[in-house]
Each structure stands twice: as structure tokens, then as C-alpha cells.
Tab-separated table of C-alpha atoms in Angstrom:
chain	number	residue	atom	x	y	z
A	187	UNK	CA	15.463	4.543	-11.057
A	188	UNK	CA	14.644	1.059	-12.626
A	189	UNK	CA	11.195	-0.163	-12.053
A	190	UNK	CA	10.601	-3.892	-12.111
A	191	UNK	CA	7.460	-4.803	-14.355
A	192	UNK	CA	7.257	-8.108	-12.789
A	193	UNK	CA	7.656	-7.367	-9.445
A	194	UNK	CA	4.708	-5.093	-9.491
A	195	UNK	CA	3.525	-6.543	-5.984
A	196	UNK	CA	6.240	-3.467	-4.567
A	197	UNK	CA	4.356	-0.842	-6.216
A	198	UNK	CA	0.568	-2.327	-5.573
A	199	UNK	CA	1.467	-2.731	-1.663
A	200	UNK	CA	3.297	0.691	-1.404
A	201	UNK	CA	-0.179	2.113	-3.023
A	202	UNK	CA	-2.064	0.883	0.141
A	203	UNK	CA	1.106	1.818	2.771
A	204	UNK	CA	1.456	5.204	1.688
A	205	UNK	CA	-3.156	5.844	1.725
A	206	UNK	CA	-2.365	4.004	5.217
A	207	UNK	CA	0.024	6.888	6.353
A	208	UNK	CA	-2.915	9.469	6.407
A	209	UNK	CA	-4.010	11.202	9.390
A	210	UNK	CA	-7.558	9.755	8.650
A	211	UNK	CA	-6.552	6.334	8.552
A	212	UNK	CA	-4.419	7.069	11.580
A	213	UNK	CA	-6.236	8.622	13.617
A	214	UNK	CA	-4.760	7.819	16.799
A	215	UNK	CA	-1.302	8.265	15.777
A	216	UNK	CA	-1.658	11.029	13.263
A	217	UNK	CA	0.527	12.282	10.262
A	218	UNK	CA	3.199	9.003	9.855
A	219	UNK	CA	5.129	11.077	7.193
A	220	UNK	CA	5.462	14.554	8.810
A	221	UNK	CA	8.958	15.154	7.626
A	222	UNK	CA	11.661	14.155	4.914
A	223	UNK	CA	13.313	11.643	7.350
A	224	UNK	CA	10.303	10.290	7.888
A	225	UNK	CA	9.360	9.761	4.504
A	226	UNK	CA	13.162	8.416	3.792
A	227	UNK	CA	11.979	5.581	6.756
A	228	UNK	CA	8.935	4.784	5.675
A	229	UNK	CA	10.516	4.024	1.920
A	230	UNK	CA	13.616	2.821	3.741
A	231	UNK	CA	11.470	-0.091	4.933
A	232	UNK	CA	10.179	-0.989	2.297
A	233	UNK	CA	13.178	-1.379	0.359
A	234	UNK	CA	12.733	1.628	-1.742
A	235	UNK	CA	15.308	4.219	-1.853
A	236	UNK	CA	14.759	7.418	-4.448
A	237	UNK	CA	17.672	9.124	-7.217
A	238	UNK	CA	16.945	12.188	-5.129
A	239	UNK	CA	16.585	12.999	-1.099
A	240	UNK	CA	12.913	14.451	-0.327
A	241	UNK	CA	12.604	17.954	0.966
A	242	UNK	CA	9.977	19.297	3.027
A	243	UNK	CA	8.220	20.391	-0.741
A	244	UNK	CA	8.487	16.695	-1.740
A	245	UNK	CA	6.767	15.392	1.228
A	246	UNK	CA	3.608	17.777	0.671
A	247	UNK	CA	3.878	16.549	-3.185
A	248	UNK	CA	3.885	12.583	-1.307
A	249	UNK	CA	0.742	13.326	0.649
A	250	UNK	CA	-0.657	14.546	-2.124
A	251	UNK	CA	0.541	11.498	-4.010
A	252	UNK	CA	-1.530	9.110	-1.454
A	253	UNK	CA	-4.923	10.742	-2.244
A	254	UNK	CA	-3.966	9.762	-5.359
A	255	UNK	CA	-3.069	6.453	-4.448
A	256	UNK	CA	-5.934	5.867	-2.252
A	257	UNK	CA	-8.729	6.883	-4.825
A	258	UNK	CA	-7.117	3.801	-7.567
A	259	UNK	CA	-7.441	1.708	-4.731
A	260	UNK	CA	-10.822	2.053	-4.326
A	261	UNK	CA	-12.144	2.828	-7.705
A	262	UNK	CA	-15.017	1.274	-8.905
A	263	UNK	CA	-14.355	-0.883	-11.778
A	264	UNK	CA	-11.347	-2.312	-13.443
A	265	UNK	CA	-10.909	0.404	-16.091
A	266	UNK	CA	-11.238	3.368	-13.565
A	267	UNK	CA	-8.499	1.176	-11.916
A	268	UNK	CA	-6.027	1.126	-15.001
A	269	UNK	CA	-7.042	4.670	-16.424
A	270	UNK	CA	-5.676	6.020	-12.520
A	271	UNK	CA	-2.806	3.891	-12.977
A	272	UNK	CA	-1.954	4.786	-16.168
A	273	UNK	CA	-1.843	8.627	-14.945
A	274	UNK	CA	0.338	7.587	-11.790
A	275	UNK	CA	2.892	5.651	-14.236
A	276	UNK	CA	3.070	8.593	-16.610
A	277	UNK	CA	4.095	11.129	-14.207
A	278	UNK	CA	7.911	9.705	-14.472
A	279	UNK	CA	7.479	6.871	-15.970
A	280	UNK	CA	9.136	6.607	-19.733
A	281	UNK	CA	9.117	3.280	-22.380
A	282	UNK	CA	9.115	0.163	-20.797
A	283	UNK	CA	13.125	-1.477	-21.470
A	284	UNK	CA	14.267	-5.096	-21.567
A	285	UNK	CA	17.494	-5.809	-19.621
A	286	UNK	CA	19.481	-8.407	-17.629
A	287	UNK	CA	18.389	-8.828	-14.138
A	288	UNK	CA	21.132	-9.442	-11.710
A	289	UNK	CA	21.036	-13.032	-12.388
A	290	UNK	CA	21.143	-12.467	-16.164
A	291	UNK	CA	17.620	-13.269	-17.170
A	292	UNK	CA	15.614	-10.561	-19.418
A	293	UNK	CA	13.422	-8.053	-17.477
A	294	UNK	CA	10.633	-5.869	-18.427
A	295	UNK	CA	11.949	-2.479	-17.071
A	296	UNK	CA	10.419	1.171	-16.873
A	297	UNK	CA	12.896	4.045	-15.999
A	298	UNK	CA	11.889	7.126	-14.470
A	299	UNK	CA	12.869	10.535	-16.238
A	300	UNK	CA	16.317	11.814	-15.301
A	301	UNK	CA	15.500	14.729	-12.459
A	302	UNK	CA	11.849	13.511	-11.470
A	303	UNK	CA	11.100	14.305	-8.070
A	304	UNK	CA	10.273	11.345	-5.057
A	305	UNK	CA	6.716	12.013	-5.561
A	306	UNK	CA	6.914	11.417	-9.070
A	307	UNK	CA	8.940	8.382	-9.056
A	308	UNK	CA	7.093	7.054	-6.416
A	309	UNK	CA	3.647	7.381	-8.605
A	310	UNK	CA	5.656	5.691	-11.341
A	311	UNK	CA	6.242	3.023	-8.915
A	312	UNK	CA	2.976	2.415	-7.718
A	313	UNK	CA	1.168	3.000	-11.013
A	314	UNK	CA	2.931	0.297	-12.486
A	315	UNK	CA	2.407	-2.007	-9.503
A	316	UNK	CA	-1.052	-1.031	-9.914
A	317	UNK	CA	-1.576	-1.749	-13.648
A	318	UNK	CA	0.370	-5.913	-12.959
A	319	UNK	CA	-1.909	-6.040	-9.677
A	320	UNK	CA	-5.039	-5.447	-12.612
A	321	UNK	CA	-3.407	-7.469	-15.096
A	322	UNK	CA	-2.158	-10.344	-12.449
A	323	UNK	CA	-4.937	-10.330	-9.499
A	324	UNK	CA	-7.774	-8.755	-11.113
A	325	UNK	CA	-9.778	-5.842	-9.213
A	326	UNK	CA	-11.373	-7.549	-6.540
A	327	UNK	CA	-8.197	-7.434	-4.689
A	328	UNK	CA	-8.106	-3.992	-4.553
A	329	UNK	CA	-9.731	-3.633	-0.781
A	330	UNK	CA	-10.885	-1.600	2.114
A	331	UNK	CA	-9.876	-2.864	5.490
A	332	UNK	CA	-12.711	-5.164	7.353
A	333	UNK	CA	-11.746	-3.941	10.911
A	334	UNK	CA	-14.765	-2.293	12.232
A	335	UNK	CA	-13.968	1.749	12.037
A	336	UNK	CA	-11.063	1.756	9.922
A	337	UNK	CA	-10.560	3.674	6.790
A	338	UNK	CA	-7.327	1.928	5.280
A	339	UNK	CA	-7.278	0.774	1.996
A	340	UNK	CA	-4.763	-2.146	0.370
A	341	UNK	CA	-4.490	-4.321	-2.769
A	342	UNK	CA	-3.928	-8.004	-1.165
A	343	UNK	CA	-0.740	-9.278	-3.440
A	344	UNK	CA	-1.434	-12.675	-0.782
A	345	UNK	CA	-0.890	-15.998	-2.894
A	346	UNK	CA	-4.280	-17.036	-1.701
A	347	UNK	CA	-5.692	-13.685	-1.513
A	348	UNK	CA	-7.940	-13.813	1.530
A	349	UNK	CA	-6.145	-10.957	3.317
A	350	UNK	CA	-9.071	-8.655	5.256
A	351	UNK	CA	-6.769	-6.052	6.902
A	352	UNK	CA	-4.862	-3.039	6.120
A	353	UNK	CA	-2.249	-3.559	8.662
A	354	UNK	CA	-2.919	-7.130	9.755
A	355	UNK	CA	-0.373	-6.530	12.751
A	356	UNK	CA	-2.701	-4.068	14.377
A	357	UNK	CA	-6.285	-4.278	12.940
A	358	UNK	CA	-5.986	-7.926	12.874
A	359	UNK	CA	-4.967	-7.914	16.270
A	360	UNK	CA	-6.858	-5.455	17.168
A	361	UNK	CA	-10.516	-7.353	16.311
A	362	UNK	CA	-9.015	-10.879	17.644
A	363	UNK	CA	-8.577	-8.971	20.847
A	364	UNK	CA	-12.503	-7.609	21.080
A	365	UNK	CA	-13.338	-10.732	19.837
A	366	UNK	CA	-11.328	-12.367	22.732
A	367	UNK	CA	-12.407	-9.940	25.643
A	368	UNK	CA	-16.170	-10.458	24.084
A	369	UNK	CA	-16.266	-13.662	24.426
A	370	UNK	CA	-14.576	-14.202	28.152
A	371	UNK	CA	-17.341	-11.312	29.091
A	372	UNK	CA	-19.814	-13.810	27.702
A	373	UNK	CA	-18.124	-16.789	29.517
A	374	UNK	CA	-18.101	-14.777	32.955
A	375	UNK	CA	-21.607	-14.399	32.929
A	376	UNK	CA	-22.387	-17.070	31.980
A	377	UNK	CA	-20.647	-18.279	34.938
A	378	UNK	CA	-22.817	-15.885	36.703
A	379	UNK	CA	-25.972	-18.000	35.516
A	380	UNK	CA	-24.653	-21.269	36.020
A	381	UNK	CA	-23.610	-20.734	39.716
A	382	UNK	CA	-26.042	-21.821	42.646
């Protein structure tokens, strides 16, 4: 596998996915990646497909992988941020290449050792997504979700970075809809108050 050095907005938003696929985040749903097909779908939609198909091993190896991933997210400072991603990019990770895109333009490349396993390509992935999010973005868009009770994590690749949720889909919607219900309560009694 070939991983893009300047598309490292793959790798920094995979970091937050996979954290989000954690029982603990999910705690409605539960495991998201209980089984190698699973894990194939999740990476599937992302655009991401691995050298080699995950067993049941490399899905334990993935989940341990998003700990991983989760604690760069949130680390405190900058350099705890780069010396985690530095570790994650190392695991598969070998020198850094320059080749022709598909368009024939020069791209910064980094392979992944011949025979790594998904967990360790994916770590290569998102370490080097990681260290351009740092480099790019900075640390302060490295972010906890601001839904009220939720435990994801995410680095906001956003051009305008002013992204607030995890999953905007369903913690975004989620708070518009208490938001909405709260304030039609408020309206109804007011109602209440207002009648003769």
C-alpha cells in the first residue's frame, strides 16, 4: 500500500472514525467492528481497501489500534500529538518516496512494509494523516465531540474548521432535535400563560 502524504485528511478522519467505532462511544449501538466483514465495510466506505483481508486476529489488533488512535486525538499538546503519530506511522510505515500521481504530477509517498498486517497499515495510515493534520491544521483541531454525553473524538479536516461533532449526522441532529422539542415545550406553555 501507497500512502498519500498530501492527502493526509484520509488518515486524520479515519483516526476519529475508527475511536468512534468503540462500544463506549457507541453505546447504544455497541461494537461497530465485531467481525472481519465488518471491518472490510467500515474501510470499504471510506475508500480504503488493505494488501491483505482481516481475520478475526486482525480485528482485535484494529480495536486495539483505536485506543491508540483515540489517545493522539486527544493528547495534550502538539508534540504528544506528533511523538503518537510518529509511533502509529512507524509500525508499517517505511521512507517516504516521490512518484507520479495518476495525473503525472510528483507525490510525496510512504509505502507500507511488504506482509504488514491491516492493523498495521492502517496505523501507518492514520499516523501520517495525523502528523499533515499537525503540520497543516495545527492541534486545536484535534477535538472531542460537543454533543452533551458523548465520548467521540475527531480531528476537523473542515476548510473553515468550525466542525463541533463527531458524527454530525447523528449528534448534530441529535442536539438540533432537543433543542427543537425544548423550545416548542417552552412555546406551549407559554401558550399556557398567555391564554385567558
Amino acid at each position: 500500500m501507497r500512502i498519500s502524504i498530501t492527502d493526509y485528511a484520509v488518515g486524520a478522519t479515519l483516526a476519529g472514525d475508527l475511536a468512534n467505532t468503540s462500544p463506549t462511544v457507541r453505546t447504544t449501538a455497541g461494537e461497530a467492528l465485531p467481525t472481519p466483514e465488518a471491518l472490510t465495510r467500515f474501510l470499504a466506505e471510506r475508500g480504503l481497501r488493505l494488501d491483505a483481508v482481516p481475520t478475526g486476529d486482525d480485528v482485535r489488533e484494529v480495536h486495539l489500534l483505536r485506543r491508540e488512535a483515540r489517545g493522539v486525538v486527544e493528547t495534550e499538546t502538539e508534540e504528544q500529538a506528533v511523538a503518537g503519530a510518529i509511533v502509529l506511522a512507524g509500525r508499517a510505515g517505511l521512507s517516504p518516496v516521490l512518484d507520479r500521481d495518476a495525473g503525472g504530477r510528483w507525490q510525496w509517498y510512504v509505502p507500507t512494509a511488504p506482509g504488514a498486517s491491516p492493523a498495521e497499515e492502517l496505523a501507518a495510515i492514520i499516523g501520517i494523516g495525523l502528523l499533515g493534520a499537525v503540520r497543516t491544521l495545527g492541534h486545536g483541531r484535534f477535538r472531542a465531540c460537543a454533543a452533551p454525553g458523548c465520548r467521540g473524538v475527531f480531528v476537523d479536516t473542515s476548510r473553515g474548521g468550525r466542525r463541533v461533532y463527531c458524527m454530525p449526522d447523528l449528534c448534530g441532529n441529535r442536539l438540533n432535535v432537543a433543542n427543537h422539542r425544548a423550545r416548542s415545550r417552552h412555546a406551549d406553555k407559554g401558550d399556557l400563560h398567555a391564554r385567558p
